[in-house]
Amino acid sequence: TTAMSGVYTLSVYNGTCTSTAATTATVTAQPTASITGNNSPVCEGSSLTLTGNSVSGATYSWYGPTGLIGTGTNFTVSPVPLTWAGTYTYTITLLNCTPSSTTTVTVINARPTAVASSNTPVCEGTTIELYGSGGTTYSWTGPGGFTSTAQNPTRTSATTAMAGTYTLTVNDGTCTSIPATTTVVVNPTPTANPGNDGPVCEGGTLNLTSSTTATSFSWTGPNG
């Protein structure tokens, strides 16, 4: 015990003379190893964090499914592969004392699949509709600093600046998906520029013209 620390005195006698000498012995208190941080279960591809206690003057080591994996009181690995599931041992070394503590880590590979789509292409001034599925919570990002936590968000009064890639990640309560994307096209609204070669004489031909660049045209006028 630590109470056995102190000065030990030796006396020797050879039949005629006596000699005395002393030695000092130290008994170090046995440290305790403990793991206070373990964010298991973790999802494959996310981060695993393990935290051990600290003892003055000691050194530390972590052993896992692959052998010696780290030193120091804290151990973090990211991204976590499935092969890193198992038992982890935290060892404190102080003089000839080597207490240890173990913890079990579970790695989950049931990552949800995010599905993102939209009503692209849309016309300038209309509404962009985004559709998401695959999780219980949703996180969207997009052009112009757009963010939303709605499953199916919308952007009204669309402009060409809102065109681009929209990214969705979903979470099922345990794991977060790999991001999914959808590309939105916002077409500018064409300007109708009708013209004609009138006035014309009755019985002649009236030519209607348009200087607009478009893919289709539709005219209406007097008498249906």
Coordinates of C-alpha atoms in Angstrom, one line a residue:
T1 CA 0.0 0.0 0.0
T2 CA 1.1 3.6 -0.2
A3 CA 1.5 3.5 3.6
M4 CA 4.4 1.2 3.1
S5 CA 6.4 4.0 1.4
G6 CA 9.3 5.4 3.5
V7 CA 12.8 4.7 4.8
Y8 CA 13.9 1.2 5.3
T9 CA 17.1 0.7 7.5
L10 CA 19.4 -2.2 7.3
S11 CA 21.9 -3.1 10.1
V12 CA 24.5 -5.8 9.5
Y13 CA 26.8 -7.4 12.1
N14 CA 29.9 -9.5 11.3
G15 CA 30.5 -10.7 14.8
T16 CA 32.6 -7.8 15.8
C17 CA 31.4 -4.6 14.1
T18 CA 27.9 -3.2 13.1
S19 CA 27.1 -1.2 10.0
T20 CA 23.8 0.6 9.3
A21 CA 22.4 2.0 5.9
A22 CA 19.0 3.2 4.7
T23 CA 17.0 3.0 1.5
T24 CA 13.9 4.9 0.6
A25 CA 11.0 3.0 -1.0
T26 CA 8.1 4.6 -2.9
V27 CA 4.7 2.9 -3.5
T28 CA 2.8 4.7 -6.1
A29 CA -1.0 4.8 -5.9
Q30 CA -2.6 2.6 -8.6
P31 CA -4.2 4.9 -11.2
T32 CA -7.6 4.2 -12.6
A33 CA -8.3 4.2 -16.3
S34 CA -11.8 5.2 -17.5
I35 CA -13.4 6.1 -20.8
T36 CA -15.9 8.9 -20.5
G37 CA -16.6 9.7 -24.2
N38 CA -18.0 7.2 -26.7
N39 CA -20.4 8.5 -29.4
S40 CA -21.3 4.9 -30.5
P41 CA -23.3 3.8 -32.3
V42 CA -21.8 5.7 -35.2
C43 CA -22.7 5.7 -38.9
E44 CA -20.2 4.4 -41.5
G45 CA -18.4 7.4 -42.9
S46 CA -19.0 9.6 -39.9
S47 CA -16.7 10.5 -36.9
L48 CA -15.9 8.3 -33.9
T49 CA -14.6 10.0 -30.7
L50 CA -13.3 8.3 -27.6
T51 CA -12.1 10.2 -24.5
G52 CA -10.0 8.8 -21.6
N53 CA -9.2 10.2 -18.2
S54 CA -5.9 12.0 -17.5
V55 CA -3.3 11.1 -14.8
S56 CA -0.4 13.3 -14.0
G57 CA 2.9 12.0 -15.3
A58 CA 1.4 9.1 -17.2
T59 CA 1.4 8.1 -20.9
Y60 CA -1.6 6.7 -22.8
S61 CA -2.4 4.3 -25.5
W62 CA -5.5 3.1 -27.4
Y63 CA -5.9 -0.3 -28.9
G64 CA -8.7 -1.2 -31.3
P65 CA -9.8 -3.8 -33.8
T66 CA -6.7 -3.0 -35.9
G67 CA -4.1 -3.0 -33.1
L68 CA -2.5 0.1 -31.6
I69 CA -4.5 3.0 -33.0
G70 CA -3.4 6.1 -31.0
T71 CA -1.7 7.7 -28.0
G72 CA -3.0 10.5 -25.8
T73 CA -6.2 10.8 -23.8
N74 CA -8.4 11.5 -26.9
F75 CA -8.9 9.4 -29.9
T76 CA -10.8 10.5 -33.1
V77 CA -11.2 8.8 -36.4
S78 CA -13.1 10.1 -39.4
P79 CA -14.5 8.7 -41.6
V80 CA -15.2 5.4 -39.8
P81 CA -15.2 2.2 -41.8
L82 CA -17.3 -0.8 -40.9
T83 CA -14.1 -2.7 -40.0
W84 CA -13.5 -0.4 -37.0
A85 CA -16.5 -1.8 -35.0
G86 CA -15.5 -3.8 -31.9
T87 CA -13.7 -3.5 -28.6
Y88 CA -11.4 -0.5 -27.8
T89 CA -9.0 -0.6 -24.8
Y90 CA -7.6 2.5 -23.2
T91 CA -4.3 1.9 -21.2
I92 CA -2.6 4.3 -18.8
T93 CA 1.1 3.7 -18.0
L94 CA 2.5 5.2 -14.9
L95 CA 5.8 3.8 -13.7
N96 CA 5.1 0.0 -13.7
C97 CA 1.4 0.5 -13.4
T98 CA -0.7 -0.2 -16.5
P99 CA -4.5 -0.1 -15.7
S100 CA -6.9 -0.2 -18.6
S101 CA -10.5 0.2 -19.5
T102 CA -12.5 -1.1 -22.5
T103 CA -15.5 0.1 -24.4
T104 CA -17.5 -1.3 -27.4
V105 CA -18.1 0.6 -30.6
T106 CA -20.9 -0.2 -33.0
V107 CA -20.6 1.1 -36.6
I108 CA -23.9 1.2 -38.5
N109 CA -24.0 0.9 -42.3
A110 CA -27.8 1.5 -42.8
R111 CA -27.2 5.0 -44.1
P112 CA -30.4 6.5 -45.6
T113 CA -30.5 7.4 -49.3
A114 CA -31.4 10.9 -50.2
V115 CA -33.5 11.5 -53.4
A116 CA -33.7 15.0 -54.8
S117 CA -35.7 16.2 -57.8
S118 CA -37.5 19.4 -59.0
N119 CA -40.0 20.8 -61.5
T120 CA -37.2 22.0 -63.8
P121 CA -37.2 23.7 -66.2
V122 CA -39.3 26.7 -65.0
C123 CA -39.9 30.1 -66.4
E124 CA -38.6 33.3 -64.9
G125 CA -41.2 34.6 -62.5
T126 CA -42.8 31.3 -61.7
T127 CA -42.2 29.0 -58.7
I128 CA -39.3 26.5 -58.3
E129 CA -40.5 23.4 -56.5
L130 CA -38.0 21.0 -54.9
Y131 CA -38.9 17.5 -53.9
G132 CA -37.0 15.4 -51.3
S133 CA -37.4 11.9 -49.9
G134 CA -35.5 9.3 -47.9
G135 CA -35.3 10.6 -44.4
T136 CA -37.1 12.0 -41.4
T137 CA -35.3 15.4 -41.4
Y138 CA -34.1 17.3 -44.5
S139 CA -31.5 19.9 -45.2
W140 CA -31.4 21.8 -48.6
T141 CA -28.8 24.2 -49.9
G142 CA -28.7 26.0 -53.2
P143 CA -27.7 29.1 -55.3
G144 CA -27.7 32.5 -53.7
G145 CA -27.3 31.2 -50.1
F146 CA -30.6 29.2 -50.2
T147 CA -31.2 26.9 -47.3
S148 CA -34.3 25.0 -46.1
T149 CA -35.2 22.3 -43.7
A150 CA -38.5 21.6 -45.4
Q151 CA -38.9 18.3 -47.2
N152 CA -40.4 19.9 -50.3
P153 CA -39.4 23.6 -50.3
T154 CA -40.4 26.2 -52.9
R155 CA -38.8 29.4 -54.3
T156 CA -41.4 31.9 -55.7
S157 CA -40.7 34.6 -58.3
A158 CA -37.9 32.6 -59.8
T159 CA -35.0 34.5 -61.3
T160 CA -32.2 33.2 -63.5
A161 CA -29.9 33.7 -60.5
M162 CA -31.8 30.9 -58.7
A163 CA -30.8 28.4 -61.4
G164 CA -28.1 25.9 -60.6
T165 CA -27.5 22.9 -58.4
Y166 CA -29.6 22.2 -55.3
T167 CA -28.1 19.8 -52.7
L168 CA -30.1 17.6 -50.3
T169 CA -29.0 15.6 -47.2
V170 CA -31.4 13.6 -45.1
N171 CA -31.2 12.0 -41.7
D172 CA -33.2 9.1 -40.4
G173 CA -32.6 9.9 -36.7
T174 CA -29.3 8.0 -36.6
C175 CA -27.4 8.4 -39.8
T176 CA -26.9 11.2 -42.4
S177 CA -27.1 10.4 -46.1
I178 CA -24.6 11.1 -48.8
P179 CA -25.7 14.3 -50.5
A180 CA -28.0 14.1 -53.5
T181 CA -28.4 16.9 -56.1
T182 CA -30.9 18.2 -58.6
T183 CA -30.1 20.9 -61.2
V184 CA -32.7 23.6 -61.8
V185 CA -33.0 25.5 -65.1
V186 CA -34.7 28.9 -65.0
N187 CA -35.5 30.1 -68.6
P188 CA -35.8 33.8 -69.1
T189 CA -39.2 35.1 -70.1
P190 CA -39.2 36.1 -73.8
T191 CA -40.6 39.6 -74.7
A192 CA -43.3 39.6 -77.3
N193 CA -42.6 42.2 -80.1
P194 CA -45.5 42.0 -82.5
G195 CA -45.5 44.2 -85.6
N196 CA -47.3 44.5 -89.0
D197 CA -46.9 46.2 -92.4
G198 CA -50.2 48.1 -92.2
P199 CA -52.0 50.1 -93.2
V200 CA -53.0 48.0 -96.2
C201 CA -55.8 48.4 -98.6
E202 CA -59.0 46.3 -98.3
G203 CA -58.5 43.2 -100.3
G204 CA -54.7 43.3 -99.8
T205 CA -52.5 41.2 -97.6
L206 CA -51.7 42.1 -94.0
N207 CA -48.4 40.7 -92.8
L208 CA -47.9 40.2 -89.0
T209 CA -44.4 39.9 -87.8
S210 CA -42.5 39.2 -84.5
S211 CA -38.8 40.1 -83.8
T212 CA -38.8 37.8 -80.7
T213 CA -36.5 34.8 -80.6
A214 CA -38.7 31.9 -79.5
T215 CA -39.5 28.3 -80.3
S216 CA -43.2 28.7 -80.9
F217 CA -45.7 31.5 -81.6
S218 CA -49.4 31.9 -81.1
W219 CA -51.4 34.8 -82.6
T220 CA -55.0 35.9 -81.8
G221 CA -56.9 38.8 -83.3
P222 CA -60.2 40.3 -84.5
N223 CA -63.0 37.9 -85.7
G224 CA -61.5 35.0 -83.8

